[in-house]
Amino acid sequence: MERELQNRLRWLPHEAPPSARRESRQRMAAALRRAIAALIATDPAPADLDALSELAEKLADRLESGPEREISYGFAESANADTPRFEFDASPLMGPGNPIAPPLQMQWKDDCVVGTAVFGQQYEGPPGHVHGGFVAAAFDEVLGMAQSLSGQSGMTGRLVVHYRKPTPLHRELRFEGRVEKREGRKIFTTATLHDGETLCAEAEGLFIQVDLARLERFARGD
C-alpha cells in the first residue's frame, strides 16, 4: 500500500517551479512544435521554403554543436521511472520539452489515470484523422502511467488496440486508463479513448514488473 501511494503521489502536479533551463527548453520545444505543424499545414512558396531551410539548418548546426545531455536528466517513458513527474520533459508523448510530443497532459481521477491531448496535422493518417500508430503510442503512455497504480514499475509486454471509430485531428481527446488486476509480476491494464461522447478506441496492456536497479542498468546500456 505504501509503495502504491508513493507511485501515485509522484505523478501529482506538485513539482517545484521549472528552472530557467527547463523553461527555455520548453519554450523552444513549443516553437519547434508550431513550426512542424505549420510546415505540414501550409504551402509556402519555394523561395520562402529555401530561406526557411537555411535558418533551420543553422539552428540544427548550433544545437548539434552543444554539449550532450546527461542520460540521468530524466526518463522519457512513464511506465518505468520512479522519479518525480517533472523528469518527463523528454517524453515523445507527454514531454513539454520534446517538440514531437502533442503533448499529452496527464492527471489522476479517483482510481484511474486521465490523459488529454490535441493532435495536429502532423499526426494525420486517414484524411482529417489521427494516424493509428500515434493512437497506439498514446495508449502505451497512458497505460504505462496507469500501471503504477499497482505500486510497481514495469515495461510493456503486450499492447492490444481496438479501433472503434476514426480519431479526429484538432479535437481535445480524452484517454482513461486503469489497473484491472495483478498476477505475480504481471500487471493487467485497460484504457479508452473518447472524442466527447464518442468512443474512438480501446486498449489492453500487459506490463511486466521490472526491478528499478535493472532499469538503471538498462538505461546505461549494461
CSV table of C-alpha atoms in Angstrom, one decimal:
chain,number,residue,atom,x,y,z
A,1,MET,CA,0.0,0.0,0.0
A,2,GLU,CA,2.8,2.4,0.9
A,3,ARG,CA,4.6,1.8,-2.5
A,4,GLU,CA,1.3,2.3,-4.3
A,5,LEU,CA,0.8,5.7,-2.5
A,6,GLN,CA,4.3,6.8,-3.4
A,7,ASN,CA,3.9,5.8,-7.0
A,8,ARG,CA,0.6,7.8,-7.2
A,9,LEU,CA,2.0,10.8,-5.4
A,10,ARG,CA,4.9,11.1,-7.8
A,11,TRP,CA,2.5,12.0,-10.6
A,12,LEU,CA,0.6,14.7,-8.9
A,13,PRO,CA,1.2,18.3,-10.2
A,14,HIS,CA,3.0,19.5,-7.1
A,15,GLU,CA,6.5,19.8,-8.6
A,16,ALA,CA,8.7,22.8,-7.9
A,17,PRO,CA,8.6,25.7,-10.4
A,18,PRO,CA,10.6,25.0,-13.6
A,19,SER,CA,14.2,26.1,-13.7
A,20,ALA,CA,15.4,28.7,-16.2
A,21,ARG,CA,16.9,25.9,-18.3
A,22,ARG,CA,13.7,23.9,-18.3
A,23,GLU,CA,11.6,26.9,-19.2
A,24,SER,CA,13.9,27.8,-22.0
A,25,ARG,CA,13.9,24.3,-23.3
A,26,GLN,CA,10.1,24.1,-23.1
A,27,ARG,CA,9.7,27.4,-24.9
A,28,MET,CA,12.0,26.3,-27.7
A,29,ALA,CA,10.2,22.9,-28.0
A,30,ALA,CA,6.8,24.8,-28.2
A,31,ALA,CA,8.2,26.9,-31.0
A,32,LEU,CA,9.5,23.9,-32.9
A,33,ARG,CA,6.2,22.1,-32.4
A,34,ARG,CA,4.4,25.1,-34.0
A,35,ALA,CA,6.9,25.1,-36.9
A,36,ILE,CA,6.4,21.4,-37.5
A,37,ALA,CA,2.6,21.8,-37.6
A,38,ALA,CA,2.8,24.8,-39.8
A,39,LEU,CA,5.2,23.1,-42.3
A,40,ILE,CA,2.6,20.3,-42.7
A,41,ALA,CA,-0.5,22.5,-42.8
A,42,THR,CA,0.7,25.4,-45.1
A,43,ASP,CA,2.1,25.7,-48.6
A,44,PRO,CA,4.9,28.3,-48.7
A,45,ALA,CA,6.5,29.4,-51.9
A,46,PRO,CA,9.7,27.6,-52.9
A,47,ALA,CA,11.8,30.8,-52.2
A,48,ASP,CA,10.3,31.1,-48.8
A,49,LEU,CA,11.0,27.4,-48.1
A,50,ASP,CA,14.6,27.8,-49.2
A,51,ALA,CA,15.1,30.7,-46.9
A,52,LEU,CA,13.5,28.9,-44.0
A,53,SER,CA,15.5,25.8,-44.7
A,54,GLU,CA,18.7,27.8,-44.3
A,55,LEU,CA,17.5,29.1,-40.9
A,56,ALA,CA,16.5,25.6,-39.8
A,57,GLU,CA,19.9,24.2,-40.9
A,58,LYS,CA,21.7,26.9,-39.0
A,59,LEU,CA,19.6,26.2,-35.9
A,60,ALA,CA,20.3,22.4,-36.2
A,61,ASP,CA,24.1,23.1,-36.6
A,62,ARG,CA,24.1,25.2,-33.4
A,63,LEU,CA,22.1,22.7,-31.4
A,64,GLU,CA,24.4,19.8,-32.5
A,65,SER,CA,27.5,21.7,-31.5
A,66,GLY,CA,26.3,21.9,-27.9
A,67,PRO,CA,27.2,19.6,-25.0
A,68,GLU,CA,25.5,16.2,-24.9
A,69,ARG,CA,22.6,15.8,-22.4
A,70,GLU,CA,23.2,13.6,-19.5
A,71,ILE,CA,21.1,10.4,-19.5
A,72,SER,CA,20.3,10.9,-15.8
A,73,TYR,CA,18.4,14.1,-16.6
A,74,GLY,CA,15.2,12.2,-16.7
A,75,PHE,CA,13.2,9.3,-18.2
A,76,ALA,CA,11.4,9.5,-21.5
A,77,GLU,CA,8.8,6.9,-20.6
A,78,SER,CA,6.3,7.0,-17.8
A,79,ALA,CA,6.0,3.2,-17.2
A,80,ASN,CA,9.5,2.6,-16.0
A,81,ALA,CA,10.5,5.5,-13.9
A,82,ASP,CA,10.5,6.1,-10.2
A,83,THR,CA,11.1,9.8,-10.2
A,84,PRO,CA,9.0,13.0,-9.9
A,85,ARG,CA,6.7,13.9,-12.8
A,86,PHE,CA,8.9,16.8,-14.0
A,87,GLU,CA,11.5,14.3,-15.2
A,88,PHE,CA,9.4,13.5,-18.2
A,89,ASP,CA,10.2,16.6,-20.3
A,90,ALA,CA,11.8,14.4,-23.0
A,91,SER,CA,8.9,12.0,-23.4
A,92,PRO,CA,7.8,11.9,-27.1
A,93,LEU,CA,4.2,11.7,-25.9
A,94,MET,CA,3.9,13.9,-22.8
A,95,GLY,CA,7.1,15.9,-22.7
A,96,PRO,CA,6.7,19.7,-22.9
A,97,GLY,CA,10.4,19.8,-23.7
A,98,ASN,CA,10.0,17.5,-26.7
A,99,PRO,CA,8.8,19.1,-30.0
A,100,ILE,CA,7.3,15.9,-31.3
A,101,ALA,CA,5.0,15.5,-28.3
A,102,PRO,CA,1.4,16.7,-28.7
A,103,PRO,CA,1.9,16.9,-25.6
A,104,LEU,CA,-0.3,14.5,-23.7
A,105,GLN,CA,-1.5,16.0,-20.4
A,106,MET,CA,-1.8,13.5,-17.5
A,107,GLN,CA,-3.6,13.6,-14.2
A,108,TRP,CA,-5.2,11.3,-11.6
A,109,LYS,CA,-9.0,11.0,-11.3
A,110,ASP,CA,-10.1,8.7,-8.5
A,111,ASP,CA,-9.0,5.2,-9.4
A,112,CYS,CA,-7.8,5.9,-13.0
A,113,VAL,CA,-5.4,8.0,-15.0
A,114,VAL,CA,-6.8,10.6,-17.4
A,115,GLY,CA,-4.9,12.0,-20.3
A,116,THR,CA,-5.9,14.8,-22.7
A,117,ALA,CA,-4.3,15.8,-26.0
A,118,VAL,CA,-5.0,17.6,-29.2
A,119,PHE,CA,-3.3,16.0,-32.2
A,120,GLY,CA,-2.5,18.5,-35.0
A,121,GLN,CA,-1.9,18.0,-38.8
A,122,GLN,CA,1.5,16.4,-38.3
A,123,TYR,CA,-0.2,13.3,-36.7
A,124,GLU,CA,-2.5,12.7,-39.6
A,125,GLY,CA,-3.2,9.2,-41.0
A,126,PRO,CA,-6.6,9.0,-42.7
A,127,PRO,CA,-7.6,12.4,-44.0
A,128,GLY,CA,-8.6,14.6,-41.1
A,129,HIS,CA,-7.9,11.9,-38.5
A,130,VAL,CA,-5.1,10.7,-36.3
A,131,HIS,CA,-2.7,8.0,-37.5
A,132,GLY,CA,-3.4,4.8,-35.7
A,133,GLY,CA,0.2,4.4,-34.7
A,134,PHE,CA,0.1,7.6,-32.7
A,135,VAL,CA,-3.1,6.4,-31.0
A,136,ALA,CA,-1.3,3.2,-30.0
A,137,ALA,CA,1.7,5.1,-28.7
A,138,ALA,CA,-0.5,7.4,-26.6
A,139,PHE,CA,-2.3,4.3,-25.2
A,140,ASP,CA,1.1,2.8,-24.3
A,141,GLU,CA,1.9,6.0,-22.4
A,142,VAL,CA,-1.4,6.2,-20.6
A,143,LEU,CA,-1.4,2.5,-19.6
A,144,GLY,CA,2.2,2.8,-18.5
A,145,MET,CA,1.2,5.6,-16.2
A,146,ALA,CA,-1.9,3.6,-15.0
A,147,GLN,CA,0.1,0.5,-14.2
A,148,SER,CA,2.0,2.5,-11.5
A,149,LEU,CA,-1.3,2.3,-9.5
A,150,SER,CA,-0.3,-1.2,-8.8
A,151,GLY,CA,2.6,0.1,-6.7
A,152,GLN,CA,5.2,-1.2,-9.1
A,153,SER,CA,7.3,-0.1,-12.1
A,154,GLY,CA,7.2,-2.2,-15.3
A,155,MET,CA,7.7,-2.4,-19.0
A,156,THR,CA,5.2,-3.1,-21.8
A,157,GLY,CA,4.9,-6.8,-22.5
A,158,ARG,CA,1.8,-6.6,-24.8
A,159,LEU,CA,-0.4,-3.9,-26.1
A,160,VAL,CA,-3.7,-4.6,-28.0
A,161,VAL,CA,-5.6,-1.7,-29.5
A,162,HIS,CA,-9.2,-1.9,-30.8
A,163,TYR,CA,-10.0,0.9,-33.1
A,164,ARG,CA,-13.8,1.7,-32.9
A,165,LYS,CA,-14.1,5.0,-34.8
A,166,PRO,CA,-11.7,7.3,-36.6
A,167,THR,CA,-10.0,9.6,-34.2
A,168,PRO,CA,-10.3,13.3,-35.3
A,169,LEU,CA,-7.5,15.8,-35.5
A,170,HIS,CA,-7.7,19.2,-33.8
A,171,ARG,CA,-10.1,18.0,-31.1
A,172,GLU,CA,-9.4,17.6,-27.3
A,173,LEU,CA,-9.3,13.8,-26.9
A,174,ARG,CA,-9.7,12.1,-23.5
A,175,PHE,CA,-7.8,8.9,-22.5
A,176,GLU,CA,-8.7,6.9,-19.3
A,177,GLY,CA,-6.5,4.1,-18.1
A,178,ARG,CA,-6.8,1.8,-15.0
A,179,VAL,CA,-5.3,-1.4,-13.5
A,180,GLU,CA,-7.6,-4.4,-13.8
A,181,LYS,CA,-5.6,-7.0,-11.8
A,182,ARG,CA,-2.1,-8.3,-10.9
A,183,GLU,CA,-0.8,-11.8,-11.2
A,184,GLY,CA,2.7,-12.1,-9.8
A,185,ARG,CA,5.0,-9.8,-11.9
A,186,LYS,CA,2.2,-9.3,-14.5
A,187,ILE,CA,0.1,-6.1,-14.3
A,188,PHE,CA,-3.0,-6.0,-16.5
A,189,THR,CA,-4.4,-2.6,-17.6
A,190,THR,CA,-7.2,-1.2,-19.8
A,191,ALA,CA,-7.9,2.2,-21.4
A,192,THR,CA,-10.3,4.0,-23.5
A,193,LEU,CA,-10.1,7.0,-25.9
A,194,HIS,CA,-13.1,9.3,-26.4
A,195,ASP,CA,-13.8,12.3,-28.6
A,196,GLY,CA,-16.6,13.9,-26.5
A,197,GLU,CA,-19.1,11.1,-26.0
A,198,THR,CA,-17.8,9.1,-29.0
A,199,LEU,CA,-15.7,6.0,-28.2
A,200,CYS,CA,-12.8,6.0,-30.7
A,201,ALA,CA,-10.6,3.2,-29.4
A,202,GLU,CA,-10.0,0.8,-26.5
A,203,ALA,CA,-6.7,-0.8,-25.4
A,204,GLU,CA,-5.5,-3.6,-23.2
A,205,GLY,CA,-1.9,-3.6,-21.8
A,206,LEU,CA,0.2,-6.2,-20.1
A,207,PHE,CA,3.1,-4.8,-18.1
A,208,ILE,CA,5.9,-6.9,-16.6
A,209,GLN,CA,7.3,-5.7,-13.2
A,210,VAL,CA,11.0,-4.9,-13.5
A,211,ASP,CA,13.4,-4.1,-10.7
A,212,LEU,CA,14.4,-0.4,-10.7
A,213,ALA,CA,18.1,-1.4,-10.4
A,214,ARG,CA,17.7,-3.4,-13.6
A,215,LEU,CA,16.1,-0.4,-15.3
A,216,GLU,CA,19.1,1.8,-14.4
A,217,ARG,CA,21.4,-0.8,-15.9
A,218,PHE,CA,19.3,-0.9,-19.0
A,219,ALA,CA,19.4,2.9,-19.3
A,220,ARG,CA,23.2,2.8,-19.1
A,221,GLY,CA,23.4,0.1,-21.7
A,222,ASP,CA,24.8,-2.5,-19.4
